[in-house]
Structures are given as structure tokens and as C-alpha cells.
Short mmCIF file of C-alpha atoms in Angstrom, two decimals:
data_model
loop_
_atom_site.label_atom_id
_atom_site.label_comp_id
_atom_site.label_asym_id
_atom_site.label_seq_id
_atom_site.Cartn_x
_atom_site.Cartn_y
_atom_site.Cartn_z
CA UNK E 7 -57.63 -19.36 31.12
CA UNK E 8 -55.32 -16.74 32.23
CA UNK E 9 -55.23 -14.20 29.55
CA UNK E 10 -51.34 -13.84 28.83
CA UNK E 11 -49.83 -10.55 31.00
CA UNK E 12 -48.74 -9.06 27.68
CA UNK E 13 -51.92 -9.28 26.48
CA UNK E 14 -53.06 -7.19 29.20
CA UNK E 15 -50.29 -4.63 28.96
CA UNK E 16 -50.96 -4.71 25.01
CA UNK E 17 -54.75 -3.72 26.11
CA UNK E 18 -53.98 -1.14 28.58
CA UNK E 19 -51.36 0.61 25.77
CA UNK E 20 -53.44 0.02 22.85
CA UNK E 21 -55.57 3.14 23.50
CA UNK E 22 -52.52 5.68 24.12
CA UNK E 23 -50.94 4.47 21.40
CA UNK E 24 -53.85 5.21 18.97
CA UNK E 25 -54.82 8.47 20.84
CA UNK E 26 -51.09 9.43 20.04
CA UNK E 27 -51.20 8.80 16.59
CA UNK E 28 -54.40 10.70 16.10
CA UNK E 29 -56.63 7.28 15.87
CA UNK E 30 -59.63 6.23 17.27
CA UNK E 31 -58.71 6.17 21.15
CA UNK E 32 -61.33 3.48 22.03
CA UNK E 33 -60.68 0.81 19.32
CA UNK E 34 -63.58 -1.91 18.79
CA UNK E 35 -61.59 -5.36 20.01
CA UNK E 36 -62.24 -9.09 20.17
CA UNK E 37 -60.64 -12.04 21.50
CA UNK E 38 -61.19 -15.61 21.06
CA UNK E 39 -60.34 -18.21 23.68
CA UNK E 40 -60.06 -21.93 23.56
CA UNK E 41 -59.43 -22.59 27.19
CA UNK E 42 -59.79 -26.53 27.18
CA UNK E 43 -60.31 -29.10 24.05
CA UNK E 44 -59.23 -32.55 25.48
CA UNK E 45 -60.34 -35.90 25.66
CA UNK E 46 -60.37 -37.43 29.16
CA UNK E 47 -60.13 -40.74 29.95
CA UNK E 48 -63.17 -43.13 31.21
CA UNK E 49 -64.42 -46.11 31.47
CA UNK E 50 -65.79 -46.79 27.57
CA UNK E 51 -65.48 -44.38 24.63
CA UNK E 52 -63.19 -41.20 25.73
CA UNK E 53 -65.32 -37.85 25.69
CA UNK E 54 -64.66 -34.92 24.11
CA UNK E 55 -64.32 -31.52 26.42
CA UNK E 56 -64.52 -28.18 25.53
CA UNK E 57 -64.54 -24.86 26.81
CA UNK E 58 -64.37 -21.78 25.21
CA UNK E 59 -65.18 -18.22 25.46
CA UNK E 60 -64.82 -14.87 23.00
CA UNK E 61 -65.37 -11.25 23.59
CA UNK E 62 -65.94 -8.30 21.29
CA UNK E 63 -66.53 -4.31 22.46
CA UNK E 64 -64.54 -1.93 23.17
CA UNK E 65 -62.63 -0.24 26.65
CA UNK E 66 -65.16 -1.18 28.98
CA UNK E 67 -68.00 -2.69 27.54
CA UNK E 68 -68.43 -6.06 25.85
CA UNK E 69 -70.06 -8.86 24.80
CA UNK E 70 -69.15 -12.05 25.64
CA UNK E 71 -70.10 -16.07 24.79
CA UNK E 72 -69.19 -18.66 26.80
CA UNK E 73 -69.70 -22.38 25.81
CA UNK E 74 -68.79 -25.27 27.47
CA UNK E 75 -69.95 -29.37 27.37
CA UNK E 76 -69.08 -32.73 26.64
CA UNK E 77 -69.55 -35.06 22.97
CA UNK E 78 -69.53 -38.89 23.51
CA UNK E 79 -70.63 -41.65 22.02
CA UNK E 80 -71.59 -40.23 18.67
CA UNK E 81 -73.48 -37.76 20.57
CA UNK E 82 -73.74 -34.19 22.53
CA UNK E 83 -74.26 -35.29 26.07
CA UNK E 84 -74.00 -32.09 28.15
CA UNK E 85 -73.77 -28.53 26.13
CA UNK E 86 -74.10 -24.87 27.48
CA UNK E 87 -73.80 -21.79 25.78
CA UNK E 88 -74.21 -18.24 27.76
CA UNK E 89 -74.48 -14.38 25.93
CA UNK E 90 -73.25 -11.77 28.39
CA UNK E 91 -72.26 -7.93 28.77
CA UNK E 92 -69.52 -6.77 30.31
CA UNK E 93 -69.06 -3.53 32.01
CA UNK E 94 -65.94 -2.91 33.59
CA UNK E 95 -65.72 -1.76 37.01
CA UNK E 96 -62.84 -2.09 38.65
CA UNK E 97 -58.90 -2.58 36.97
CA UNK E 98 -58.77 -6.22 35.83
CA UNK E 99 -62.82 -6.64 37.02
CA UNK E 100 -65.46 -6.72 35.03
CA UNK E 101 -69.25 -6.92 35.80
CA UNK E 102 -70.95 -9.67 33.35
CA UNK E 103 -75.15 -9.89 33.25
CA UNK E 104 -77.03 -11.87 30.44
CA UNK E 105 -78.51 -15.43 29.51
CA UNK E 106 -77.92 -18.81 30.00
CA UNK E 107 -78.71 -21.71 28.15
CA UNK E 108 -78.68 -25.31 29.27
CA UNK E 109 -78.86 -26.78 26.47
CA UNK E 110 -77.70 -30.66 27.15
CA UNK E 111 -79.17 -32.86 28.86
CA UNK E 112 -82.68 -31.91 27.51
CA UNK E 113 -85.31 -30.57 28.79
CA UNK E 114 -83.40 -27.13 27.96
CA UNK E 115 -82.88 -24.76 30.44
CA UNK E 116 -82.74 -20.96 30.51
CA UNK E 117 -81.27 -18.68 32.97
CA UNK E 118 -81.00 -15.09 34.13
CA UNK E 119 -77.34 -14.90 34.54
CA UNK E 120 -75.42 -12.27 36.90
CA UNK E 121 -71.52 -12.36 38.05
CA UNK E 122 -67.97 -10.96 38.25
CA UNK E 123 -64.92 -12.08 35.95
CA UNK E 124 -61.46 -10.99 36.65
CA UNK E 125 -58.07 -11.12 38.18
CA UNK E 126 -58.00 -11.92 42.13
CA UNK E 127 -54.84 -10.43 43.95
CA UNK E 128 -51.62 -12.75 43.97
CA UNK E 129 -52.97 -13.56 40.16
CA UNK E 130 -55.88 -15.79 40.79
CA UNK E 131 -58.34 -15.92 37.73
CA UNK E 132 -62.14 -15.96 38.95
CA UNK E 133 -65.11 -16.21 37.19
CA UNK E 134 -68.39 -16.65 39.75
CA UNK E 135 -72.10 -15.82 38.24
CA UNK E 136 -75.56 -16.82 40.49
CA UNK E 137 -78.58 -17.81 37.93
CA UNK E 138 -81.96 -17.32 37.93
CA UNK E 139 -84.00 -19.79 35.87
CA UNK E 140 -88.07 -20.26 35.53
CA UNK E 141 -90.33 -21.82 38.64
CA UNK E 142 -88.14 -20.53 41.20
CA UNK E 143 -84.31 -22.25 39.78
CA UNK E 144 -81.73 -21.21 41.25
CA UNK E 145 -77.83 -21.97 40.54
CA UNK E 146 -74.50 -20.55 41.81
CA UNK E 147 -70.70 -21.36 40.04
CA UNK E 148 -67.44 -20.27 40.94
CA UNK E 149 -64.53 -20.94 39.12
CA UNK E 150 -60.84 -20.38 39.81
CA UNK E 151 -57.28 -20.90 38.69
CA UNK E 152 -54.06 -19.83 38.60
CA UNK E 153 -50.82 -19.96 36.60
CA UNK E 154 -47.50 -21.74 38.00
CA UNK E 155 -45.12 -21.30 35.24
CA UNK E 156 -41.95 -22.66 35.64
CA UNK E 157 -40.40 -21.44 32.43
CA UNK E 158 -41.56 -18.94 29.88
CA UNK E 159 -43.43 -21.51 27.93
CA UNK E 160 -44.24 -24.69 30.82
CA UNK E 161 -47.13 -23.74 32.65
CA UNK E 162 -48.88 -25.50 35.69
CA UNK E 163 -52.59 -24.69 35.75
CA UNK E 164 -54.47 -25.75 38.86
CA UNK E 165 -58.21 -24.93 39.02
CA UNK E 166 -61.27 -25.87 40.49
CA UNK E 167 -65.18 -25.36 39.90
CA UNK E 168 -68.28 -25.68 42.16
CA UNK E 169 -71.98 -26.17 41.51
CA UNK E 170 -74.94 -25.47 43.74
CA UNK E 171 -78.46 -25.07 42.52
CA UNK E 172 -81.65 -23.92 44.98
CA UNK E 173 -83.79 -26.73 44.26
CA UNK E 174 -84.14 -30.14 42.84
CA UNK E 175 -84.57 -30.75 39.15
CA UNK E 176 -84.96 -34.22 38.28
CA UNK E 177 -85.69 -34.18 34.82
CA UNK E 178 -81.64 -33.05 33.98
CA UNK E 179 -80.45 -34.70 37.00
CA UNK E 180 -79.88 -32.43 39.46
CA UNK E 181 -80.09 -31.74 43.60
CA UNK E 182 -80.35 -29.14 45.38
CA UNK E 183 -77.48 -28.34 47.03
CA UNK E 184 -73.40 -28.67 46.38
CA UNK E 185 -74.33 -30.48 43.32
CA UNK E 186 -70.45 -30.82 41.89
CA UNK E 187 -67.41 -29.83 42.35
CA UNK E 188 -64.68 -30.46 39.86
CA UNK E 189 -60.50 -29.97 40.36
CA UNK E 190 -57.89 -29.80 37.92
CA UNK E 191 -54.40 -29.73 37.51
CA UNK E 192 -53.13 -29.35 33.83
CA UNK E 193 -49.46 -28.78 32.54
CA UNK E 194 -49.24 -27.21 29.02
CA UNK E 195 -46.09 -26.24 27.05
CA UNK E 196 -47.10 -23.25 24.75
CA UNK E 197 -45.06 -23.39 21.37
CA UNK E 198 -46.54 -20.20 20.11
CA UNK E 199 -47.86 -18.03 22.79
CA UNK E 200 -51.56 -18.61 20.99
CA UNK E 201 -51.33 -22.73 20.85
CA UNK E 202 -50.47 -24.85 24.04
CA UNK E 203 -50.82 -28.90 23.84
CA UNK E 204 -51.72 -30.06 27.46
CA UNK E 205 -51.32 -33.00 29.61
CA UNK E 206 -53.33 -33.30 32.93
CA UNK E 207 -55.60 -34.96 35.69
CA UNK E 208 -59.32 -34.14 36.38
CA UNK E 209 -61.53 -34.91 39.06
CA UNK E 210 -64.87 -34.85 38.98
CA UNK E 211 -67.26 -35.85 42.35
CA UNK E 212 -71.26 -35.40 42.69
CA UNK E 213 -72.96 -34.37 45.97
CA UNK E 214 -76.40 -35.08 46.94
CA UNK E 215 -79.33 -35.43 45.07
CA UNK E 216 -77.07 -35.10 42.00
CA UNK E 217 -75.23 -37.70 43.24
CA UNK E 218 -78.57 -39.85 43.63
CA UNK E 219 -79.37 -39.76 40.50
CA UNK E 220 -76.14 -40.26 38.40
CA UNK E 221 -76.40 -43.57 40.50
CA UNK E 222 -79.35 -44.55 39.45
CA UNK E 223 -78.34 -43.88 35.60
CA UNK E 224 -75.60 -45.92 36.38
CA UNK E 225 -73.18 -43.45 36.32
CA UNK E 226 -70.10 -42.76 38.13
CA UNK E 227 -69.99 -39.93 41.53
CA UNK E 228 -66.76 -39.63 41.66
CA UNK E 229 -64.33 -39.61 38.75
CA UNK E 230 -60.45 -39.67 38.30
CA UNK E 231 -59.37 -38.90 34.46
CA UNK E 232 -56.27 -38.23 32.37
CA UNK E 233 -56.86 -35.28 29.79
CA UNK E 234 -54.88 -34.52 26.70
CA UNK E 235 -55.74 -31.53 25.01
CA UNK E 236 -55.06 -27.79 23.47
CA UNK E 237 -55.82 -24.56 24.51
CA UNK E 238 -55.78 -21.45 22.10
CA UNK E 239 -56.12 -17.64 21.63
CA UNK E 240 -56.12 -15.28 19.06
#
């Protein structure tokens, strides 16, 4: 999710306004971010989405947790968490280095994780990492979106993510290769700058070996779904 443009102007001030009241120039901040909760439409019982990511540090360094996955069926289906720091190094660019954990589908998965997070020119929001995981794994993701807002509060977020790992791994399902790639287009009204409901479309299509073997579980490649959902800061 875009972090609001006051909220970057409110981060930029924040220190000159202490330093000019005599106060701690370099303030120790956090931010919590809700970017999707919303149940998507399938074949069978609806899953539950979420992504989500926080921060806490100060001017230029940080640490952040990401989590993302999937709960259907009474159960936790796909589920990653990731612990990174962040060291600014560029205006709006920060350089993010840490771990990765796979945690759903088992067996769990651990990763070396290195990327970039920040605002492209023309406002595009990117967040691309390569991993490095144990006998040789490999795995690249880049994800983007940007913000069409039509009014103050109605905002059309289109955004896209792609998968590619260096090798096979059978036991969680996955090729080597473009393993997914994943579009969105979301509309959400925000009634407090903090709180947005959201309406939307997802698609969702496999490549390869991935693809392979979602077939043989039965499972769909290539997936059309409604979403309803919230997305929150604070």
C-alpha cells in the first residue's frame, strides 16, 4: 500500500519540528499497515487474505515484518512471515536485508532475504527482494502498484506480483521458473484516512512446474476472484 503523501510530508517535518522545539531530532517511530484483509471468491469455502506489514526505528534505519497468506477451510493453507532492516539510501528508497520464513505449506522454508522498497518515479510503489534459501534455493518477487484516485477518498489501486524460484521444490509445490504471477485491481473508499473498505478483482495464474503440480492436487492454474476487504494504518 501506498503510504498516504501526508504521511510522508508528516515524516520528512517531524524531525525539524522537534529539532526546533529543542526535542529529540531523530524520534524512534512505527507504523502499522494492513494493506489487504479480504475474502475472495472461489469455487467452495471463500479464503481469507491478508497482508500486512509494520515498521519501527528511527530516520533511516528500521525494522520491519512483513506477513502475508491465506486461511481456508478451518485451516492456515499458505502463511509467510519475513524480519528485515532497513537502511535508507536514497529519498523515498530504502535498502531492506533479513529472513524469510515460509511457513505454509509445510515443510517450512527459510530464506536469506535481500531487496529495495520504495517510491518509483510517476508514484509507482515497488517492493522487489531475491532469496537465498538452503541446498542451493533460490527465489525472486517483485511487486508493484500505484494509486488512481479519483477523489480525495475513492482510490483505484492496480498492482501486480511475480514469482520465480531457481529450482524445483516439490515438496511445497513449486517449479523452477516464472512460478506465479498475480494482478489486481481494487477500488477502496477511505472513510477515515486510516480505514478503507474495498471492492475488487484478482487474478491469480501458475506457470510451469508450479503449474504441474497444482494440477495434480487438483487445483486451479488460473484463477479469476472477487475480493471484499479492508485495508488499515495507524
Amino acid at each position: 500500500m501506498i503510504i498516504p503523501k501526508m504521511l510522508f510530508v508528516s515524516i520528512l517535518f517531524v524531525p525539524a519540528i522537534s529539532l526546533a522545539g529543542g526535542m529529540n531530532d531523530d524520534p524512534l517511530l512505527s507504523m502499522m499497515m494492513v494493506n489487504q484483509l479480504e475474502v475472495r471468491t472461489v469455487s467452495g469455502q471463500d479464503p481469507l487474505v491478508w497482508d500486512a506489514e509494520g515498521w519501527i526505528g528511527r530516520d533511516l534505519d528500521k525494522l520491519w515484518i512483513k506477513t502475508d497468506g491465506e486461511y481456508k477451510d478451518g485451516r492456515v493453507e499458505e502463511a509467510e512471515a519475513q524480519a528485515l532492516y532497513s537502511r535508507a539510501i536514497a529519498p523515498f528508497w530504502d535498502l531492506q536485508m533479513g529472513w524469510r520464513r515460509d511457513l505454509r505449506p509445510t515443510p517450512d522454508r527459510d530464506w536469506l532475504a535481500v531487496g529495495v522498497k520504495g517510491l518509483a518515479p510517476y508514484f509507482f510503489d515497488v517492493d522487489a527482494a531475491i532469496f537465498v534459501g538452503d541446498n542451493g534455493r533460490t527465489s525472486a518477487r517483485l511487486q508493484a502498484e500505484y494509486e488512481i484516485m479519483f477523489t480525495q477518498r475513492l482510490i483505484l489501486v492496480p498492482e501486480i506480483e511475480l514469482n520465480l524460484y531457481g529450482k524445483d521444490d516439490e515438496a511445497v509445490g513449486i517449479g523452477s521458473g516464472l512460478s506465479s504471477l498475480e494482478a489486481g485491481l481494487r477500488l477502496r473508499y477511505e472513510i477515515r484516512r486510516e480505514f478503507a473498505p474495498y471492492l475488487g478483482v484478482n487474478w491469480t495464474r501458475l506457470y510451469g512446474k508450479t503449474a504441474d503440480y497444482a494440477r495434480e492436487e487438483g487445483a486451479s492454474v488460473d484463477d479469476v476472484q472477487f475480493v471484499l476487504g479492508v485495508s488499515a494504518w495507524y
